[in-house]
Amino acid sequence: MFESLSDRLGGVFDRLTKQGALSEDDVRTAMREVRVALLEADVSLPVARDFVKRVTAKATGAAVTKSITPGQQVIKIVHDELKAVLAGEEGIPPLKIDNPPAPILMVGLQGGGKTTTTAKLAKRLKERDGKRVLMASLDVNRPAAMEQLAILGTQIGVDTLPIVAGQKPVDIAKRAKTQAGLGGYDVYLLDTAGRLQIDQVLMDEVAQVHAAVQPRETLLVVDGLTGQVAVEVAEEFDAKVGVTGVVLTRMDGDGRGGAALSMRAVTGKPIRFVGTGEKMDALESFEPDRIAGRILG
Ligand code: GDP
């Protein structure tokens, strides 16, 4: 069973300084544990290294408060720093969904949870924000994916753009835009086609749709359990179309949340939501505090 970072640090510090300030040795020993724990949580090596550097600077010489042990003190510093990195300097801005109809482009690889997340987000916008939402699937290669979105739409009471066989993704996107305007919708969500891996055809298609509708938000949906692969996917999509936010799915699994830290640190993109299950209400706002706790164990 995985030993949590809190347990590890507690153990290490039980044998070390009991009072005063944290010595350099104490900090060095603790940081070795932090680094291993981050790597075990699937944080990439450069991110873990950089993180440890930041925490070391904060922890060295920090006075140990009487009421807590040095181990707890370091855990607090690590927790606060995790939270700061996950939230980013400017924090997590609200979704840009003013000026109706606001287009949101959903991108990502096949199987990452894009269609499910599109419907979950539509439901959330409708119920929490009182928005009129239209969804459209652009996945012309997989009629089943288009059907899936229509079925989910019926389930959650959100309209989907009628399917017209033979249309190209960019034409469906334009039709969605027109329909959203005429129909008085506040937001329209475009569920793009995924592929098993990044390929040029996929990227060109997404870029074409992006240029046609000028989305207010381009949300990348990635499987949070794929760790560093998710970060690479994010960088590729960002280079091509400019990602404005990330949704990490499958965070109900036993992954330890490290993908979130690497994602934020490497791409600088805000993580907006986490998917926590297959049901339509299993989409939560990203809370740095909670994920920091999860990484710490
Ligand atoms: P797409 O190919 O990217 O559109 O992926 P789908 O939306 O079809 O999702 C693929 C599978 O992952 C489906 O069985 C979903 O129910 C499941 N899924 C999506 N998001 C989550 C999540 O947050 N947690 C879990 N456990 N399953 C999810």
XYZ file of C-alpha atoms and ligand atoms in Angstrom:
325
model
C 0.000 0.000 0.000
C 1.227 3.459 -0.875
C 2.564 5.343 2.127
C 1.219 8.866 2.081
C 3.558 11.819 2.008
C 2.113 13.061 5.272
C 2.986 9.729 6.918
C 6.444 9.676 5.437
C 7.297 13.184 6.511
C 5.831 12.643 9.933
C 8.060 9.587 10.348
C 11.184 11.330 9.110
C 10.714 14.271 11.410
C 9.956 12.223 14.458
C 13.628 11.376 14.369
C 14.807 14.931 13.770
C 14.656 18.389 15.240
C 12.041 18.844 17.864
C 12.047 22.586 18.148
C 13.449 25.890 16.935
C 13.913 26.437 13.213
C 14.041 23.759 10.527
C 17.686 22.940 9.865
C 19.063 22.520 6.364
C 19.533 18.825 7.008
C 15.934 18.415 8.132
C 14.724 20.144 5.018
C 17.003 18.150 2.727
C 15.809 14.872 4.191
C 12.190 15.913 3.906
C 12.618 17.079 0.329
C 13.925 13.705 -0.747
C 10.654 12.231 0.469
C 8.615 14.953 -1.203
C 10.348 14.323 -4.515
C 9.704 10.578 -4.393
C 6.085 11.125 -3.404
C 5.536 13.540 -6.301
C 7.058 11.114 -8.774
C 4.855 8.348 -7.417
C 1.875 10.639 -7.960
C 2.935 10.817 -11.641
C 4.283 14.350 -11.529
C 6.950 14.764 -14.212
C 10.573 14.924 -13.092
C 11.314 18.553 -14.084
C 8.117 19.716 -12.388
C 8.925 17.726 -9.240
C 12.463 19.149 -9.188
C 11.303 22.685 -9.625
C 8.631 22.256 -7.000
C 11.131 20.890 -4.484
C 13.384 23.880 -5.145
C 10.556 26.278 -4.349
C 9.547 24.466 -1.197
C 13.156 24.187 -0.017
C 13.527 27.956 -0.234
C 10.390 28.450 1.840
C 11.086 25.740 4.397
C 14.737 26.424 5.144
C 14.965 28.402 8.341
C 11.186 28.555 8.772
C 10.458 28.810 12.467
C 8.700 25.804 13.880
C 5.536 26.808 15.634
C 5.286 25.318 19.113
C 1.931 23.722 18.533
C 2.968 21.636 15.523
C 5.833 19.255 14.823
C 8.521 20.010 12.211
C 6.962 17.285 10.043
C 3.582 18.982 10.148
C 5.251 22.296 9.453
C 6.852 20.991 6.258
C 3.607 19.323 5.215
C 1.861 22.661 5.581
C 4.478 24.433 3.488
C 4.259 21.713 0.809
C 0.454 21.848 0.842
C 0.362 25.622 0.484
C 2.881 25.539 -2.336
C 0.953 22.789 -4.172
C -2.148 24.884 -3.878
C -0.344 27.964 -5.204
C 1.038 26.110 -8.240
C -2.324 24.447 -9.001
C -4.219 27.725 -8.824
C -1.616 29.638 -10.841
C -0.635 33.216 -10.203
C -3.739 34.747 -11.641
C -6.091 32.165 -10.157
C -8.804 30.431 -12.148
C -10.861 32.945 -14.148
C -14.576 32.367 -14.793
C -15.613 30.818 -18.116
C -16.142 33.413 -20.825
C -19.771 32.835 -21.657
C -21.124 36.362 -21.922
C -22.120 37.917 -25.280
C -24.510 35.247 -26.502
C -24.248 32.986 -28.307
C -20.842 32.097 -26.838
C -19.073 29.217 -28.588
C -17.130 26.685 -26.527
C -14.942 24.254 -28.427
C -14.295 20.882 -26.803
C -11.118 19.164 -27.993
C -9.118 16.079 -27.063
C -8.269 12.520 -27.956
C -10.827 9.793 -28.477
C -11.801 8.049 -25.259
C -10.656 10.931 -23.057
C -14.231 11.681 -22.065
C -14.970 14.561 -24.446
C -18.548 13.739 -25.372
C -19.507 12.887 -21.801
C -17.878 16.094 -20.552
C -19.618 18.178 -23.223
C -22.978 16.963 -21.939
C -21.965 17.340 -18.285
C -20.867 20.910 -18.925
C -24.065 21.692 -20.830
C -26.099 20.417 -17.899
C -24.081 22.481 -15.475
C -24.391 25.665 -17.531
C -28.104 25.116 -17.815
C -28.750 24.292 -14.173
C -26.232 26.432 -12.313
C -25.919 29.383 -14.631
C -29.418 29.344 -16.082
C -28.060 29.353 -19.643
C -29.827 28.164 -22.757
C -27.411 25.694 -24.271
C -27.100 24.048 -27.674
C -24.737 21.135 -28.323
C -23.413 19.899 -31.651
C -21.229 16.918 -32.505
C -18.676 17.411 -35.269
C -17.527 13.796 -35.252
C -18.495 12.919 -38.811
C -16.320 9.809 -38.821
C -18.224 8.195 -36.004
C -21.985 8.428 -36.393
C -22.222 6.605 -33.053
C -20.548 9.552 -31.338
C -23.101 11.942 -32.831
C -25.897 9.672 -31.665
C -24.327 9.486 -28.211
C -24.426 13.254 -27.818
C -28.039 13.384 -29.003
C -29.027 10.710 -26.489
C -27.240 12.530 -23.661
C -28.943 15.758 -24.744
C -32.361 14.160 -24.437
C -31.374 12.748 -21.067
C -30.336 16.109 -19.618
C -32.895 18.237 -21.449
C -30.418 20.133 -23.609
C -30.958 20.673 -27.344
C -28.599 19.179 -29.881
C -28.166 20.378 -33.435
C -30.054 18.053 -35.792
C -27.703 15.633 -37.537
C -27.386 16.180 -41.296
C -25.529 13.365 -43.050
C -22.618 14.269 -45.313
C -21.703 17.643 -43.811
C -18.112 18.540 -43.048
C -17.164 19.454 -39.438
C -16.583 23.089 -40.294
C -20.010 23.308 -41.966
C -21.697 21.727 -38.958
C -19.910 24.267 -36.753
C -21.202 27.132 -38.899
C -24.702 25.684 -38.827
C -24.479 25.470 -35.027
C -23.427 29.108 -34.876
C -26.362 30.202 -37.037
C -28.802 28.032 -35.127
C -27.494 29.296 -31.767
C -28.015 32.880 -32.920
C -31.465 32.351 -34.400
C -32.635 30.111 -31.577
C -31.681 32.549 -28.819
C -29.133 30.272 -27.168
C -26.622 31.707 -24.695
C -23.910 29.137 -25.274
C -23.179 26.485 -27.874
C -20.820 23.613 -27.256
C -18.996 21.988 -30.153
C -17.861 18.433 -29.534
C -15.039 17.859 -32.027
C -13.871 14.504 -33.322
C -11.154 12.723 -31.382
C -8.490 10.367 -32.665
C -6.609 7.643 -30.878
C -3.548 9.829 -31.062
C -2.578 13.244 -32.322
C -2.501 13.368 -36.093
C -2.270 16.111 -38.640
C -5.734 15.572 -40.113
C -7.315 15.914 -36.674
C -5.346 19.028 -35.868
C -6.146 20.674 -39.194
C -9.811 19.901 -38.743
C -9.865 21.412 -35.248
C -7.936 24.458 -36.458
C -10.416 24.975 -39.290
C -13.389 24.817 -36.940
C -11.613 27.123 -34.507
C -11.038 29.702 -37.227
C -14.663 29.471 -38.357
C -16.350 30.040 -34.993
C -13.674 31.866 -32.945
C -14.566 30.104 -29.697
C -14.600 32.072 -26.452
C -13.227 28.998 -24.722
C -11.331 26.014 -26.101
C -11.440 23.324 -23.465
C -9.137 20.358 -23.676
C -10.606 17.193 -22.192
C -7.987 14.662 -21.116
C -7.915 11.498 -19.077
C -6.335 12.498 -15.766
C -5.004 8.988 -15.302
C -2.716 9.277 -18.315
C -0.421 11.673 -16.447
C 2.379 12.944 -18.585
C 0.754 11.857 -21.836
C -2.083 14.231 -20.965
C 0.420 17.069 -20.630
C 1.952 16.298 -24.034
C -1.491 16.214 -25.636
C -2.280 19.582 -24.058
C 0.883 21.130 -25.440
C 0.149 19.881 -28.951
C -3.411 21.159 -28.958
C -2.308 24.438 -27.452
C 0.351 24.955 -30.104
C -2.204 24.374 -32.843
C -5.370 26.087 -31.661
C -4.678 27.708 -28.296
C -6.240 25.953 -25.338
C -7.932 28.204 -22.766
C -8.651 25.585 -20.131
C -8.351 21.928 -19.228
C -10.814 19.345 -17.947
C -9.224 16.322 -16.268
C -11.482 13.288 -16.401
C -11.461 10.037 -14.429
C -10.364 11.807 -11.286
C -12.652 9.384 -9.476
C -10.057 6.709 -10.210
C -7.103 5.981 -8.012
C -4.677 8.258 -9.843
C -3.073 10.511 -7.330
C -3.657 13.855 -8.948
C -0.118 14.415 -10.140
C -1.322 15.057 -13.672
C -2.989 18.218 -12.395
C 0.276 19.592 -11.035
C 2.292 18.798 -14.167
C -0.520 20.099 -16.377
C -0.685 23.436 -14.629
C 3.070 23.835 -14.202
C 4.026 22.859 -17.760
C 1.193 24.348 -19.820
C 0.212 27.260 -17.573
C -3.409 26.550 -18.510
C -6.082 26.728 -15.845
C -7.674 23.415 -14.938
C -11.347 24.251 -14.879
C -13.139 21.072 -14.015
C -12.514 17.522 -12.976
C -14.641 14.589 -14.078
C -15.446 12.294 -11.195
C -17.601 9.595 -12.733
C -19.756 8.558 -15.667
C -22.973 10.187 -14.469
C -24.087 13.524 -15.863
C -23.569 15.407 -12.613
C -20.075 14.037 -12.015
C -18.279 17.238 -13.015
C -16.752 19.381 -10.290
C -15.079 22.765 -10.309
C -11.354 22.364 -9.941
C -10.359 23.016 -6.370
C -6.603 23.396 -5.846
C -6.991 22.757 -2.132
C -8.635 19.398 -2.614
C -6.179 18.189 -5.256
C -3.233 19.333 -3.101
C -4.627 17.176 -0.304
C -4.963 14.270 -2.675
C -1.373 14.516 -3.879
C -0.154 14.719 -0.278
C -2.209 11.640 0.579
P -14.675 10.661 -26.015
O -14.279 9.608 -26.995
O -13.513 11.520 -25.614
O -15.862 11.461 -26.445
O -15.050 9.871 -24.672
P -16.481 9.560 -24.028
O -17.116 10.792 -23.542
O -17.257 8.702 -24.963
O -16.023 8.740 -22.745
C -15.386 7.476 -22.820
C -15.753 6.661 -21.583
O -15.235 7.286 -20.423
C -17.253 6.575 -21.359
O -17.561 5.259 -20.961
C -17.514 7.573 -20.236
O -18.639 7.222 -19.467
C -16.232 7.472 -19.444
N -15.934 8.694 -18.655
C -15.898 9.984 -19.098
N -15.567 10.831 -18.088
C -15.385 10.061 -16.990
C -15.016 10.345 -15.623
O -14.769 11.490 -15.199
N -14.923 9.275 -14.776
C -15.160 7.991 -15.217
N -15.052 7.014 -14.319
N -15.499 7.704 -16.469
C -15.617 8.707 -17.355
